[in-house]
Each structure stands twice: as structure tokens, then as C-alpha cells.
Coordinates of C-alpha atoms in Angstrom, one line a residue:
Chain F
M1 CA 72.7 143.1 29.5
S2 CA 73.3 139.4 29.9
T3 CA 76.5 140.0 31.8
K4 CA 74.6 141.9 34.4
K5 CA 72.2 139.0 34.7
V6 CA 75.0 136.6 35.2
I7 CA 76.6 138.7 37.8
I8 CA 73.3 139.2 39.6
G9 CA 72.7 135.4 39.4
V10 CA 76.1 134.6 40.8
V11 CA 75.9 137.1 43.5
A12 CA 72.4 135.8 44.4
A13 CA 73.7 132.3 44.5
V14 CA 76.6 133.2 46.6
L15 CA 74.4 135.2 49.0
V16 CA 72.0 132.2 49.3
L17 CA 74.9 129.9 49.9
A18 CA 76.3 132.2 52.5
A19 CA 73.0 132.5 54.3
L20 CA 72.7 128.8 54.3
V21 CA 76.1 128.3 55.7
A22 CA 75.6 131.0 58.3
G23 CA 72.3 129.4 59.2
M24 CA 73.9 126.1 59.7
S25 CA 76.6 127.6 61.8
A26 CA 74.0 129.2 64.0
M27 CA 72.5 125.9 65.0
F28 CA 73.8 123.0 66.9
T29 CA 72.1 119.8 68.3
V30 CA 72.6 118.4 71.7
R31 CA 72.0 114.7 72.4
E32 CA 70.2 113.3 75.4
D33 CA 73.5 112.2 76.9
Q34 CA 75.4 115.4 76.4
Y35 CA 76.1 118.8 77.9
A36 CA 76.9 121.5 75.4
C37 CA 79.0 124.5 76.2
T38 CA 79.0 127.6 74.0
V39 CA 82.6 128.9 73.7
R40 CA 83.4 132.4 72.6
F41 CA 87.0 133.7 72.6
S42 CA 88.1 130.5 74.3
Q43 CA 85.7 131.1 77.2
I44 CA 82.6 129.1 78.1
I45 CA 79.7 131.6 78.1
D46 CA 76.8 129.2 78.3
T47 CA 76.0 125.7 79.3
T48 CA 72.9 123.6 78.5
D49 CA 71.9 120.1 79.3
Q50 CA 68.7 120.2 77.3
A51 CA 68.6 117.9 74.3
G52 CA 67.5 119.2 71.0
L53 CA 68.2 122.1 68.7
H54 CA 70.0 125.2 70.0
W55 CA 71.2 128.5 68.6
K56 CA 74.5 130.4 68.8
V57 CA 76.3 133.2 67.1
P58 CA 77.4 131.8 63.7
F59 CA 81.1 131.5 63.0
L60 CA 82.0 133.3 66.2
D61 CA 80.9 130.8 68.8
S62 CA 82.0 127.1 68.9
V63 CA 80.5 124.3 70.9
R64 CA 82.2 122.0 73.2
Y65 CA 80.4 118.8 74.2
F66 CA 80.7 116.9 77.5
S67 CA 79.2 113.6 78.4
K68 CA 76.2 113.6 80.6
A69 CA 76.1 109.9 80.9
V70 CA 77.0 107.8 83.8
Q71 CA 80.5 106.4 83.4
L72 CA 82.2 103.4 85.0
Y73 CA 85.8 103.5 86.1
D74 CA 87.2 100.2 87.2
I75 CA 90.0 100.9 89.7
P76 CA 92.9 98.4 89.4
P77 CA 93.1 96.0 92.3
S78 CA 95.1 97.2 95.3
E79 CA 96.2 95.9 98.6
V80 CA 94.7 97.4 101.8
T81 CA 95.4 96.6 105.4
T82 CA 92.6 96.1 107.9
L83 CA 92.4 97.2 111.5
D84 CA 93.7 93.9 112.7
K85 CA 96.7 94.1 110.4
Q86 CA 95.3 91.7 107.8
N87 CA 96.1 92.3 104.2
M88 CA 93.5 92.0 101.5
T89 CA 93.4 92.6 97.8
V90 CA 90.5 94.8 96.9
D91 CA 89.1 95.6 93.4
C92 CA 86.4 98.3 93.2
Y93 CA 84.6 100.3 90.6
V94 CA 83.3 103.9 90.6
L95 CA 80.1 105.2 88.9
W96 CA 80.5 108.9 88.2
Q97 CA 78.9 111.6 86.1
I98 CA 79.7 115.2 85.2
S99 CA 77.3 117.5 87.0
D100 CA 78.9 120.9 86.3
P101 CA 80.6 120.9 82.9
L102 CA 82.1 124.3 83.4
R103 CA 83.8 123.4 86.6
F104 CA 84.8 120.0 85.2
Y105 CA 86.4 121.7 82.3
Q106 CA 88.2 124.2 84.5
T107 CA 89.6 121.7 87.0
L108 CA 90.0 118.5 85.1
G109 CA 89.3 118.9 81.4
T110 CA 89.2 115.4 80.1
T111 CA 87.9 112.0 81.2
A112 CA 91.4 110.6 81.5
V113 CA 92.4 113.2 84.0
A114 CA 89.1 112.7 85.9
E115 CA 89.8 108.9 86.1
Q116 CA 93.2 109.6 87.5
R117 CA 91.8 111.8 90.2
L118 CA 89.0 109.4 91.0
D119 CA 91.5 106.6 91.2
A120 CA 93.5 108.4 93.8
Q121 CA 90.7 109.7 95.9
T122 CA 88.7 106.5 95.9
Y123 CA 91.7 104.4 96.8
T124 CA 92.5 106.8 99.7
A125 CA 88.9 106.8 100.9
M126 CA 88.7 103.0 100.7
K127 CA 92.1 102.4 102.4
N128 CA 91.2 104.7 105.2
L129 CA 87.8 103.1 105.8
M130 CA 89.3 99.6 105.6
S131 CA 91.9 100.5 108.2
T132 CA 89.0 101.2 110.6
L133 CA 87.5 97.8 110.0
A134 CA 88.6 94.4 111.1
Q135 CA 88.9 91.7 108.5
A136 CA 85.9 90.0 110.2
D137 CA 83.8 93.0 109.3
I138 CA 84.3 92.2 105.6
I139 CA 84.3 88.4 105.8
N140 CA 81.6 87.1 108.1
M141 CA 78.4 85.2 108.1
E142 CA 76.1 88.2 108.4
D143 CA 73.7 89.6 105.8
G144 CA 75.4 90.3 102.5
A145 CA 73.6 93.6 102.1
K146 CA 75.4 95.0 105.1
R147 CA 78.6 95.3 103.0
N148 CA 76.7 97.6 100.6
E149 CA 76.3 100.0 103.6
I150 CA 80.1 100.0 104.0
Y151 CA 80.5 100.8 100.3
D152 CA 78.0 103.6 100.6
R153 CA 80.2 105.2 103.1
I154 CA 83.1 105.2 100.7
A155 CA 80.9 106.6 98.0
T156 CA 79.7 109.4 100.2
T157 CA 83.2 110.4 101.2
V158 CA 84.5 110.5 97.6
N159 CA 81.3 112.2 96.3
E160 CA 81.9 115.1 98.7
Q161 CA 85.4 115.6 97.5
A162 CA 84.4 115.2 93.8
Q163 CA 81.9 118.1 94.0
T164 CA 84.9 120.6 93.6
Y165 CA 85.6 119.0 90.2
G166 CA 82.0 119.3 89.0
I167 CA 81.6 115.5 89.3
N168 CA 78.9 113.4 91.1
V169 CA 80.2 110.1 92.4
L170 CA 77.0 108.0 92.2
D171 CA 78.3 104.7 93.6
V172 CA 81.4 102.9 94.7
K173 CA 81.3 99.1 95.1
I174 CA 83.9 96.5 95.8
K175 CA 83.5 93.9 93.2
Q176 CA 86.2 91.6 94.4
F177 CA 87.9 91.1 97.7
D178 CA 90.5 88.4 98.1
L179 CA 93.2 87.3 100.4
P180 CA 96.7 88.1 99.1
E181 CA 98.4 85.5 96.9
S182 CA 100.8 84.6 99.6
N183 CA 98.0 83.6 101.9
L184 CA 96.2 81.4 99.5
N185 CA 98.3 78.3 100.1
A186 CA 97.9 78.7 103.8
V187 CA 94.1 78.8 103.3
Y188 CA 94.1 75.8 101.1
S189 CA 96.1 73.8 103.6
R190 CA 93.7 74.9 106.3
M191 CA 90.7 73.8 104.2
I192 CA 92.3 70.4 103.6
S193 CA 93.2 69.8 107.2
E194 CA 89.7 70.9 108.2
R195 CA 88.2 68.4 105.8
N196 CA 90.6 65.7 107.0
Q197 CA 89.4 66.3 110.6
M198 CA 85.8 66.0 109.5
A199 CA 86.5 62.8 107.7
E200 CA 88.3 61.4 110.7
K201 CA 85.4 62.4 112.9
Y202 CA 82.9 60.6 110.7
T203 CA 85.0 57.5 110.7
A204 CA 85.5 57.6 114.5
D205 CA 81.8 58.3 115.2
G206 CA 80.8 55.5 112.8
N207 CA 83.2 53.0 114.5
Y208 CA 82.0 54.1 118.0
E209 CA 78.4 53.7 117.1
A210 CA 79.0 50.4 115.5
S211 CA 80.9 49.1 118.5
L212 CA 78.2 50.3 120.8
I213 CA 75.7 48.3 118.8
R214 CA 77.9 45.2 118.8
N215 CA 78.7 45.4 122.5
S216 CA 75.0 45.8 123.3
V217 CA 74.2 42.8 121.1
D218 CA 76.8 40.7 122.7
K219 CA 75.6 41.7 126.2
Q220 CA 72.1 40.9 125.3
V221 CA 73.0 37.6 123.9
N222 CA 74.9 36.6 127.0
I223 CA 72.0 37.6 129.2
L224 CA 69.6 35.7 127.1
I225 CA 71.6 32.6 127.2
S226 CA 72.5 32.7 130.8
N227 CA 68.9 33.4 131.8
A228 CA 67.8 30.5 129.7
E229 CA 70.4 28.3 131.4
A230 CA 69.2 29.4 134.8
E231 CA 65.7 28.7 133.8
A232 CA 66.6 25.3 132.4
A233 CA 68.5 24.3 135.5
K234 CA 65.5 25.4 137.6
L235 CA 63.2 23.3 135.4
E236 CA 65.4 20.3 135.6
A237 CA 65.7 20.6 139.3
E238 CA 61.9 20.9 139.6
G239 CA 61.7 17.7 137.6
E240 CA 64.2 16.0 139.9
A241 CA 62.3 17.2 143.0
E242 CA 59.1 16.0 141.6
Y243 CA 60.7 12.7 140.9
M244 CA 61.9 12.4 144.5
R245 CA 58.6 13.4 145.8
L246 CA 56.7 10.9 143.7
L247 CA 59.0 8.1 144.8
A248 CA 58.9 9.1 148.4
E249 CA 55.1 9.3 148.1
A250 CA 55.1 5.8 146.6
Y251 CA 57.5 4.2 149.2
D252 CA 55.8 5.5 152.2
T253 CA 55.6 2.3 154.4
Q254 CA 58.6 0.4 155.7
D255 CA 57.4 -2.7 154.0
K256 CA 57.3 -1.0 150.7
K257 CA 60.7 0.4 151.3
D258 CA 62.1 -3.0 152.1
F259 CA 60.6 -4.5 149.0
Y260 CA 61.9 -1.6 147.0
E261 CA 65.4 -2.2 148.2
F262 CA 65.0 -5.9 147.3
T263 CA 64.0 -5.1 143.7
L264 CA 66.9 -2.6 143.5
A265 CA 69.4 -5.3 144.7
L266 CA 68.1 -7.7 142.1
D267 CA 68.4 -5.1 139.4
A268 CA 71.9 -4.3 140.5
L269 CA 72.8 -8.0 140.4
K270 CA 71.4 -8.4 137.0
S271 CA 73.2 -5.4 135.5
S272 CA 76.6 -6.2 137.1
L273 CA 76.6 -9.9 136.1
T274 CA 75.8 -9.7 132.4
G275 CA 78.6 -10.0 130.0
D276 CA 81.5 -12.5 129.6
Q277 CA 83.7 -14.1 132.1
K278 CA 81.9 -13.0 135.1
T279 CA 82.5 -15.1 138.3
V280 CA 80.4 -15.6 141.4
I281 CA 81.6 -17.1 144.6
L282 CA 78.9 -18.5 146.8
D283 CA 79.1 -19.0 150.5
R284 CA 78.5 -22.6 151.5
D285 CA 75.6 -21.7 153.6
S286 CA 73.9 -19.5 151.2
A287 CA 70.4 -20.6 150.0
L288 CA 71.6 -20.9 146.4
A289 CA 74.6 -23.0 147.3
K290 CA 72.4 -25.3 149.3
L291 CA 70.0 -25.6 146.5
L292 CA 72.8 -26.3 144.1
M293 CA 74.3 -28.9 146.3
G294 CA 71.0 -30.6 146.7
E295 CA 70.3 -29.9 150.3
Chain B
M1 CA 98.5 157.3 0.6
E2 CA 100.6 154.4 1.9
E3 CA 99.1 152.1 4.8
S4 CA 101.0 149.9 7.3
G5 CA 100.5 146.9 5.2
F6 CA 98.6 144.6 7.5
Y7 CA 95.0 144.2 7.2
S8 CA 93.4 142.4 10.1
W9 CA 90.2 140.9 9.6
K10 CA 88.0 140.3 12.5
P11 CA 85.2 137.9 12.1
P12 CA 81.9 139.4 12.8
K13 CA 80.6 138.8 16.3
K14 CA 78.1 136.1 16.1
D15 CA 75.4 135.4 18.8
P16 CA 75.4 131.7 20.0
P17 CA 72.6 129.7 18.4
A18 CA 69.4 130.6 20.0
G19 CA 68.0 128.1 22.5
S20 CA 71.0 125.8 23.4
R21 CA 72.0 127.5 26.7
K22 CA 68.4 127.7 27.8
W23 CA 68.2 124.0 27.2
I24 CA 71.0 122.9 29.5
L25 CA 70.1 124.7 32.7
P26 CA 66.6 123.2 33.3
V27 CA 68.1 119.7 32.8
V28 CA 70.8 120.3 35.3
I29 CA 68.4 121.8 37.8
L30 CA 66.0 118.8 37.2
G31 CA 68.9 116.4 37.7
V32 CA 70.0 118.0 41.0
V33 CA 66.4 118.1 42.3
A34 CA 65.9 114.4 41.4
L35 CA 69.1 113.5 43.2
V36 CA 68.1 115.4 46.3
A37 CA 64.7 113.8 46.2
A38 CA 66.1 110.3 45.9
L39 CA 68.4 111.0 48.8
A40 CA 65.6 112.3 50.9
L41 CA 63.4 109.3 50.1
S42 CA 66.1 106.8 51.1
S43 CA 66.7 108.4 54.4
S44 CA 63.1 108.9 55.3
F45 CA 61.8 105.4 56.1
Y46 CA 63.1 102.6 58.2
T47 CA 62.0 99.2 59.5
V48 CA 61.9 97.8 63.0
D49 CA 61.8 94.0 63.5
D50 CA 59.8 92.4 66.3
K51 CA 62.6 91.9 68.7
Q52 CA 63.4 95.6 68.7
Q53 CA 62.1 99.0 69.5
A54 CA 63.4 102.2 67.8
V55 CA 64.1 105.4 69.6
I56 CA 63.7 108.4 67.3
T57 CA 65.6 111.6 68.1
T58 CA 64.8 114.9 66.5
F59 CA 67.9 117.2 66.5
G60 CA 69.2 115.0 69.2
Q61 CA 66.2 115.1 71.5
V62 CA 64.1 111.9 72.1
T63 CA 60.7 112.5 70.5
N64 CA 59.3 109.0 69.8
I65 CA 59.6 105.3 70.4
T66 CA 58.3 103.0 67.7
D67 CA 57.6 99.3 67.6
A68 CA 57.9 96.6 64.9
G69 CA 57.1 97.6 61.3
V70 CA 57.9 100.2 58.6
H71 CA 58.0 103.8 59.7
F72 CA 58.7 107.2 58.3
K73 CA 61.0 109.9 59.6
L74 CA 62.4 113.2 58.5
P75 CA 65.4 112.8 56.2
F76 CA 68.9 114.2 56.1
G77 CA 69.7 113.5 59.7
I78 CA 67.1 115.8 61.2
Q79 CA 65.7 112.7 62.8
Q80 CA 67.8 109.7 63.7
V81 CA 66.9 106.1 64.4
H82 CA 68.4 104.2 67.3
K83 CA 67.3 100.5 67.3
V84 CA 67.5 98.6 70.6
D85 CA 66.9 94.8 71.1
V86 CA 64.2 94.8 73.8
N87 CA 62.6 91.4 73.6
V88 CA 65.8 89.4 73.6
Y89 CA 67.3 87.8 76.7
Q90 CA 71.0 88.7 76.8
T91 CA 73.5 86.7 78.8
I92 CA 76.5 87.3 81.0
E93 CA 78.9 84.5 81.9
L94 CA 80.9 85.0 85.1
G95 CA 83.8 82.7 85.8
Y96 CA 83.8 81.0 82.4
R97 CA 83.3 81.6 78.8
T98 CA 81.6 79.5 76.2
D99 CA 83.5 79.6 73.0
A100 CA 82.1 79.1 69.5
S101 CA 82.1 75.3 69.7
G102 CA 80.3 75.2 73.0
D103 CA 83.2 74.3 75.2
Y104 CA 83.9 76.0 78.5
Q105 CA 86.9 78.1 79.2
V106 CA 87.6 78.8 82.8
E107 CA 88.2 82.4 84.0
A108 CA 89.7 81.7 87.4
S109 CA 90.1 85.3 88.4
E110 CA 86.4 85.9 88.1
S111 CA 85.3 82.7 89.8
T112 CA 87.5 82.5 92.8
M113 CA 85.9 84.0 95.9
I114 CA 86.0 83.9 99.7
T115 CA 83.2 82.4 101.8
G116 CA 81.9 83.7 105.0
D117 CA 83.9 81.1 107.0
Y118 CA 87.3 82.1 105.4
N119 CA 87.3 79.3 102.8
I120 CA 87.9 79.8 99.1
V121 CA 85.7 78.4 96.3
N122 CA 85.3 78.7 92.6
V123 CA 81.8 79.6 91.6
D124 CA 80.6 80.2 88.0
F125 CA 77.4 82.2 87.4
F126 CA 75.1 82.5 84.4
V127 CA 73.1 85.7 84.2
E128 CA 70.1 86.6 82.0
Y129 CA 69.0 90.2 81.6
K130 CA 67.1 92.4 79.1
V131 CA 66.5 95.9 78.1
S132 CA 63.6 97.4 80.1
D133 CA 63.8 101.0 79.0
P134 CA 65.4 101.7 75.6
V135 CA 65.8 105.5 76.2
Q136 CA 67.6 105.0 79.5
Y137 CA 69.6 102.1 77.9
L138 CA 70.9 104.4 75.2
F139 CA 71.5 107.6 77.0
S140 CA 71.8 107.3 80.7
S141 CA 75.1 105.5 80.7
N142 CA 77.8 105.0 78.2
D143 CA 78.2 101.2 78.8
P144 CA 75.2 99.7 80.6
E145 CA 76.3 96.1 80.2
L146 CA 79.6 96.8 81.8
I147 CA 78.0 98.5 84.7
L148 CA 75.6 95.5 85.1
R149 CA 78.5 93.1 85.0
N150 CA 80.4 94.9 87.7
L151 CA 77.3 95.3 89.9
I152 CA 76.6 91.6 89.7
Q153 CA 80.1 90.7 90.6
S154 CA 80.0 92.9 93.6
Q155 CA 76.7 91.5 94.9
I156 CA 77.8 87.9 94.2
R157 CA 80.8 88.5 96.4
N158 CA 78.6 90.1 99.0
V159 CA 76.3 87.0 99.2
V160 CA 79.0 84.3 98.9
G161 CA 81.1 86.2 101.4
S162 CA 78.3 85.7 103.9
T163 CA 77.7 82.0 103.2
S164 CA 79.4 79.0 104.6
V165 CA 81.6 76.9 102.2
D166 CA 79.4 73.8 102.7
A167 CA 76.3 75.8 101.7
V168 CA 78.0 77.1 98.6
L169 CA 79.1 73.7 97.5
T170 CA 76.0 71.8 98.3
D171 CA 72.6 72.9 99.5
G172 CA 72.8 76.7 99.6
K173 CA 72.8 77.4 95.9
E174 CA 69.1 78.3 95.6
S175 CA 69.4 80.7 98.5
I176 CA 72.5 82.4 97.0
Q177 CA 70.8 82.7 93.6
M178 CA 67.8 84.3 95.2
Q179 CA 69.7 86.7 97.4
V180 CA 71.9 87.9 94.4
R181 CA 68.8 88.3 92.3
D182 CA 67.1 90.4 94.9
L183 CA 70.1 92.6 95.7
V184 CA 71.0 93.2 92.0
S185 CA 67.4 94.0 91.0
Q186 CA 67.0 96.5 93.8
L187 CA 70.3 98.3 93.0
L188 CA 69.6 98.1 89.3
E189 CA 66.4 100.1 89.9
E190 CA 68.5 102.8 91.7
Y191 CA 71.0 102.8 88.9
D192 CA 68.3 103.2 86.3
I193 CA 70.4 102.3 83.3
G194 CA 67.5 100.7 81.3
L195 CA 68.4 97.1 82.1
T196 CA 66.5 94.6 84.2
L197 CA 67.7 91.3 85.6
V198 CA 65.8 88.2 84.5
D199 CA 67.7 85.4 86.2
V200 CA 70.8 84.4 88.1
K201 CA 72.0 80.8 88.1
I202 CA 75.0 79.1 89.6
Q203 CA 76.5 77.1 86.8
D204 CA 79.1 75.3 88.9
S205 CA 80.7 75.5 92.3
E206 CA 83.7 73.6 93.5
P207 CA 86.8 73.9 95.7
P208 CA 89.7 75.9 94.4
T209 CA 92.4 73.3 93.8
Q210 CA 92.5 69.6 93.0
E211 CA 93.9 68.8 96.4
V212 CA 91.1 70.5 98.2
I213 CA 88.6 68.8 95.9
E214 CA 90.2 65.5 96.9
A215 CA 89.9 66.4 100.6
F216 CA 86.2 67.2 100.2
K217 CA 85.6 63.9 98.4
A218 CA 87.4 62.1 101.2
V219 CA 84.9 63.5 103.7
E220 CA 82.0 62.1 101.6
T221 CA 83.8 58.7 101.4
A222 CA 84.4 58.7 105.1
K223 CA 80.8 59.5 105.7
Q224 CA 79.6 56.6 103.6
Q225 CA 82.1 54.2 105.0
A226 CA 81.0 55.1 108.5
E227 CA 77.4 54.4 107.5
T228 CA 78.5 51.1 106.1
V229 CA 80.2 50.2 109.4
V230 CA 77.1 51.0 111.4
N231 CA 74.9 49.1 109.0
D232 CA 77.2 46.1 109.3
A233 CA 76.8 46.3 113.1
K234 CA 73.0 46.5 112.7
A235 CA 73.1 43.5 110.5
Y236 CA 75.1 41.7 113.1
Q237 CA 72.4 42.7 115.6
N238 CA 69.6 41.5 113.4
A239 CA 71.3 38.2 112.9
K240 CA 72.7 37.5 116.4
L241 CA 69.7 38.5 118.6
P242 CA 67.1 36.2 117.0
D243 CA 69.7 33.5 116.9
A244 CA 70.4 33.8 120.6
Q245 CA 66.7 34.0 121.3
A246 CA 66.2 30.8 119.4
Q247 CA 69.0 29.1 121.3
A248 CA 67.6 30.3 124.6
D249 CA 64.1 29.0 123.7
E250 CA 65.5 25.7 122.7
R251 CA 67.4 25.4 125.9
I252 CA 64.3 26.0 128.0
Q253 CA 62.2 23.7 125.8
N254 CA 64.7 21.0 126.3
A255 CA 64.8 21.5 130.0
E256 CA 61.0 21.3 130.1
Y257 CA 61.2 18.1 128.2
L258 CA 63.8 16.7 130.6
K259 CA 61.8 17.7 133.6
Q260 CA 58.7 16.1 132.2
R261 CA 60.7 13.0 131.3
R262 CA 62.1 12.7 134.8
I263 CA 58.6 13.0 136.2
N264 CA 57.3 10.5 133.8
E265 CA 60.1 8.2 134.8
A266 CA 59.0 8.5 138.4
V267 CA 55.4 7.9 137.4
E268 CA 56.4 4.9 135.4
Q269 CA 58.6 3.5 138.2
V270 CA 56.0 4.1 140.8
A271 CA 53.3 2.5 138.7
M272 CA 55.5 -0.6 138.0
F273 CA 56.4 -0.8 141.7
Q274 CA 52.8 -0.5 142.8
A275 CA 51.9 -3.3 140.5
M276 CA 54.7 -5.6 141.7
Y277 CA 54.0 -4.7 145.3
E278 CA 50.3 -5.5 145.0
E279 CA 51.3 -9.0 144.0
Y280 CA 54.0 -9.2 146.6
A281 CA 51.6 -8.1 149.3
R282 CA 49.4 -11.0 148.6
N283 CA 52.2 -13.6 148.9
P284 CA 55.3 -11.9 150.1
E285 CA 57.6 -14.8 150.8
I286 CA 56.8 -16.6 147.6
T287 CA 57.1 -13.6 145.5
R288 CA 60.5 -12.8 146.9
Q289 CA 61.8 -16.2 146.2
R290 CA 60.3 -16.3 142.7
M291 CA 61.9 -13.0 141.9
Y292 CA 65.2 -14.1 143.3
Y293 CA 65.3 -17.3 141.3
E294 CA 64.1 -15.5 138.2
A295 CA 67.0 -13.1 138.5
I296 CA 69.4 -15.9 139.1
S297 CA 68.3 -17.8 136.1
Q298 CA 68.9 -14.8 134.0
I299 CA 72.4 -14.4 135.4
L300 CA 73.7 -17.9 135.6
P301 CA 73.9 -18.7 131.9
G302 CA 76.9 -16.5 131.5
V303 CA 78.6 -16.9 134.8
R304 CA 81.1 -19.2 136.5
V305 CA 80.0 -20.3 140.0
Y306 CA 82.3 -21.3 142.7
I307 CA 81.1 -22.6 146.1
D308 CA 83.2 -21.8 149.1
T309 CA 83.3 -25.1 151.0
S310 CA 85.7 -24.1 153.6
G311 CA 84.3 -23.9 157.0
E312 CA 84.5 -21.1 159.4
N313 CA 87.7 -22.5 160.9
S314 CA 89.3 -23.5 157.8
D315 CA 92.7 -22.1 156.8
V316 CA 92.4 -23.1 153.3
Q317 CA 90.0 -21.7 150.8
K318 CA 88.4 -24.3 148.8
L319 CA 86.3 -23.5 145.9
L320 CA 84.0 -25.8 144.0
P321 CA 83.6 -24.9 140.4
L322 CA 80.2 -25.5 139.1
E323 CA 79.2 -25.6 135.5
S324 CA 76.1 -23.7 134.7
L325 CA 73.0 -25.5 135.9
V326 CA 70.9 -24.7 132.9
Q327 CA 73.4 -25.2 130.1
T328 CA 75.0 -28.6 130.8
G329 CA 72.3 -30.0 133.1
A330 CA 74.9 -32.4 134.8
A331 CA 76.0 -31.5 138.3
G332 CA 79.7 -31.1 138.4
S333 CA 81.6 -33.4 140.8
P334 CA 83.1 -31.8 143.7
A335 CA 86.8 -31.3 143.2
E336 CA 89.5 -29.9 145.3
G337 CA 90.2 -26.3 144.5
S338 CA 93.8 -25.2 144.3
D339 CA 95.4 -24.1 147.4
Q340 CA 95.7 -20.5 147.8
G341 CA 98.8 -19.8 149.7

């Protein structure tokens, strides 16, 4: 009797366990950033991109997951040549996403393979586009947002090609464009000589302006002084003229003139005969001689 | 009758003591249930701190977002908690790294870029961002920070690649920061990866090599020196012109003075003459003589006088020396002068 009970108990337990396991095998969860493909006999029979709880045939079906998230692939820097034969080193990145997991699985299978393919196609698309552009289309003083339009063209081209792999290419952007290493020193030299020229110009302009100021000052000074000299000479001449006029006015009769000459003669006498050792010789008939000799 | 000889004795079958088996099973079942309950309890609550939000997924599907506090969820992995820092400003350093002690390490490959006028500069950027949408942050991309970093780098080069080197190094930084901010924010909305840009700042910008830096400095020096030279010239101007003006004024003043003096001389002379003439006019002959003898008396004290006594027809010059009338008072006797041959 009890053996039966045990056997029933064990069988019941095993059945419960089996049901549990089967139940668990019939469920699978899908995250928000995943696709889930139900695989039966190594073939994908169903795909879902809905997150949550899903059902499948227990034990028979397996689930393969693919990422639904946006992925970034950073393409290693490469050299491209522009339309005007200029070399540039370009480093870009690709944002991509699996859109059709079945096709992705059939054509590529893994992320690594996908990246390889994207690398090749993006590089080709970019190289081709760059060869239609002059270097001045990349490096110029226009609006920075315009370059995004160029990148969009690359993205569109690569996206079209990527559809056959079940991939959406969402964006391609160049994150770094540089001149090749070999050009760098030439650029530095050019920058240095440009700056030297600017420095020289400042110096020359400064000196020129300074000399203009100085010359102008000197000129003005000369003009001032010579004008003053002329004015002074004029004034002194006026003074002289007035002097003459006053005297002429004063000595207006002949009598006055004679008297004036007389006073002048006396003054001349006085001034010439002061001092030591002066000698005068008088004529015998002169008034003074007569006076002195008592006549 | 004879038997085999062995007698085996089997002990009677005994039932196990009543009650002991019954006792074990409930205990074990109780134990298992208790264990399961404990496990369930420990995985059915969680806490969220105030810098975070928690995204709850049920069987993988997003069903709820919770804020700071203690919350309950279904245990055993039916519901999972993904915590995201949403109220924290995160940073990205481009062109440099700050290490643990606060020092800067340069990352030249990130900071070297071309400007719109074919020059090369090194520019370091400091970026702040935060999580704007925790669901998108967790599930729309597999590395949102990396995507943001690459996006920023590309837009930085777009903007700097359209700016002149002088603007990048001196007064264009505000503009660059603003343009990068605008472009990145706009594209970030399109990307929709759950991040939003808070701020972009240029940390440092300078020429690429030491030599180029020196060349840039030399321009500044030249500029300043040129200013100095011009200022010196202006100082010269400010000193010289007033000085010359003063000289000119002095010259003219002096001339005025001389003119006036000459006129005054004339006036004086005329006045004196008029006075003398008035007197003379009254008695001309007497005045003449008086003046004459006055003059003579002034002169004679210091003078030797000779009288020429030779007649008109004389061949010999005779001179009479006379002592001064005033000084000696005695008339000198006439004497023969020496012959002049």
C-alpha cells in the first residue's frame, strides 16, 4: 500500500517538475533593445521586435537574439584625395542598426562581419565623394553646418547599399579631418612666416606713423618760428620807421636841422675824445686856439 | 527424519516506529517554503536615491519609471530594476584628461584641428551633459556616451574648420561654443539616445608647436612696440609744439618791445631836442658858444692839445704843446716843436 503511495508521489512530483520545465521552455523574454528570432530545425520561423513575454514550442524551438539598438562603428582613419589632388586624413564614424534580423542573419550573421562590410562600403562612398570635392569645399570659412550636408550624402549612399544586409545606416559623420603628417611642417612654417609678416607690418606701420607725426611737428615748429621771425622783423622795422618819422617830423625846418647837426657834432666830439692819451691838433686860426693864445 | 542442518532465523518484520517519518516531511517542506519566501522578499523591494530614476521592466518590457524612495517589485527576475543617474551633470573632456590628482594630460590627437584659413591649432573642450530620457538612454543605443563624444568631435571640427585662426585663439571662443552647442543639441534630438547637452566650453586654445606660439607672441610684441613708438612721437609732439609756440611768442613780444623802445627813443630825443631848441631859438649865437665851450671843457681834461702855428706858406709844421687849461692853470710857454722832415 505505502509503496504505491510513494510511487504515485514520485511520479506526481516528476510530472509537476516536467510541466514546470516545459512551461519555462515555452516562454522567453525579449528586452526593449532586442529582436528575437524563433529557430526551429536551424531555420528562423518567426521574428519579433516587441519587448515582453513570448511563447514558443518547448524544447523544439530555440531563440536567437539580435541587437535592436543603435551601434557606433568608428572607422579607422584613412587617407583620401580630393578633386584638386590634395591629400587629407579622414576619420569618420557610422551609426547603424539592424532593421531586418532575418536578412542580417542570412547575409552577415555577426556584428564583426557587419562592421567589416560597413568599413569597406563607407570608406568607398566617402572616398568617391571626396574625389568630387576640392579641398576648399572641406576647409573654408562658410557655415559649419554645411559640412553636415556633405556627410548626409555619404550616409544616404551607404544606407541604400546596406538595405540588402538588413541594416539601416542612420548617420555617417567625419569626426576628424587633418592634413597628412608630411604636410604639417609645411603648414607650421607657413603659419610662422605669416605671423612674422604681420609683426613686420605692425613695426613698419608704427614707424611710419611715428615719422609722420615727427615730421609734421618739425614742419610746424619751423613755420611757427619763421613766421614769428618775420613778424618780429616787421615790428622792428615799424619801430625804426616810426623813429625816422618822428625825427623827421621834429627837424622840419632848416634851422632845426642845422642845430641838430651841431648837437650831433658835439656829441661825436665828446664820445671820441674820452679816454687816455687822446691828442688834438688845433689850427692857429681856430676860435679855440685864439682863445687859448689870448687873442 | 534428518534435516539439512542449518536453521536460519529471520527476525520478524517490524514496522518503523509510528510517527517519525511523518515528522520529518512537514519540517522539510516548511524549511523550503521559508527559504523561498526569504528569497522572494529580498528580491521584491529596491531603493532609488534622489540623483536617480529607476526603469522597471516586466519580462523585458518597460512598464514603469520610479523616482527616489523605496519601492516594491515582483521577485525572481520577473521584474528587473535598471537605475539611471538622471540629475547628475556628466562631463566629457576633449583634448586633455584630468587625472586623479587634478593635473592635465594632453591628448594631442584629439585637440589638433584645422581652421577655416588652413592653419592648425590645438583646442581643448569641456562638455557637460545629462540623461534626459532614461528609457532611451538604456535601450535605444548600446553606448550613448560614445555616440555623444563622437558627435561632439565632428561638430567641433565643423565649426572650428569654418573659423579663422585669430578668432579661435582670441575673440571667437564664445561664438564657437555657441555654434557647437546649437549643432550638437539639434543632432542629439535627431539621434534620440536619451542624452541632452548642457554646456560646451573651450578650455584652452593655442598654436600647435612652441615655435608657432613664439611667432604669435612676436606679433603681439611688435604690435605693442609699434604703439610705443607712436606714443613716443606723440609725446615729442606734445613737448615740441608748445615749446616752439612759446619761443615764437617770446620773439614777437621781444620785437614789440624793441619797436616800442625805438619809438620811445625817438620821442625822448625829440623832446630833448625841442627843449634845447627852444632855448637856442631865443639866443642862438650864445647858446651855440656855450654848448661848444661846455663840450670842450668836458674833453680837455684828458687831452693833449697842440696848436699848429705854421702859417699857410710854411714848409715846417710847428706844433705848440699846451698843457690842460683847467688842470695846471699856467699857460705853457711857446716852444719850438720838433721838425718833421
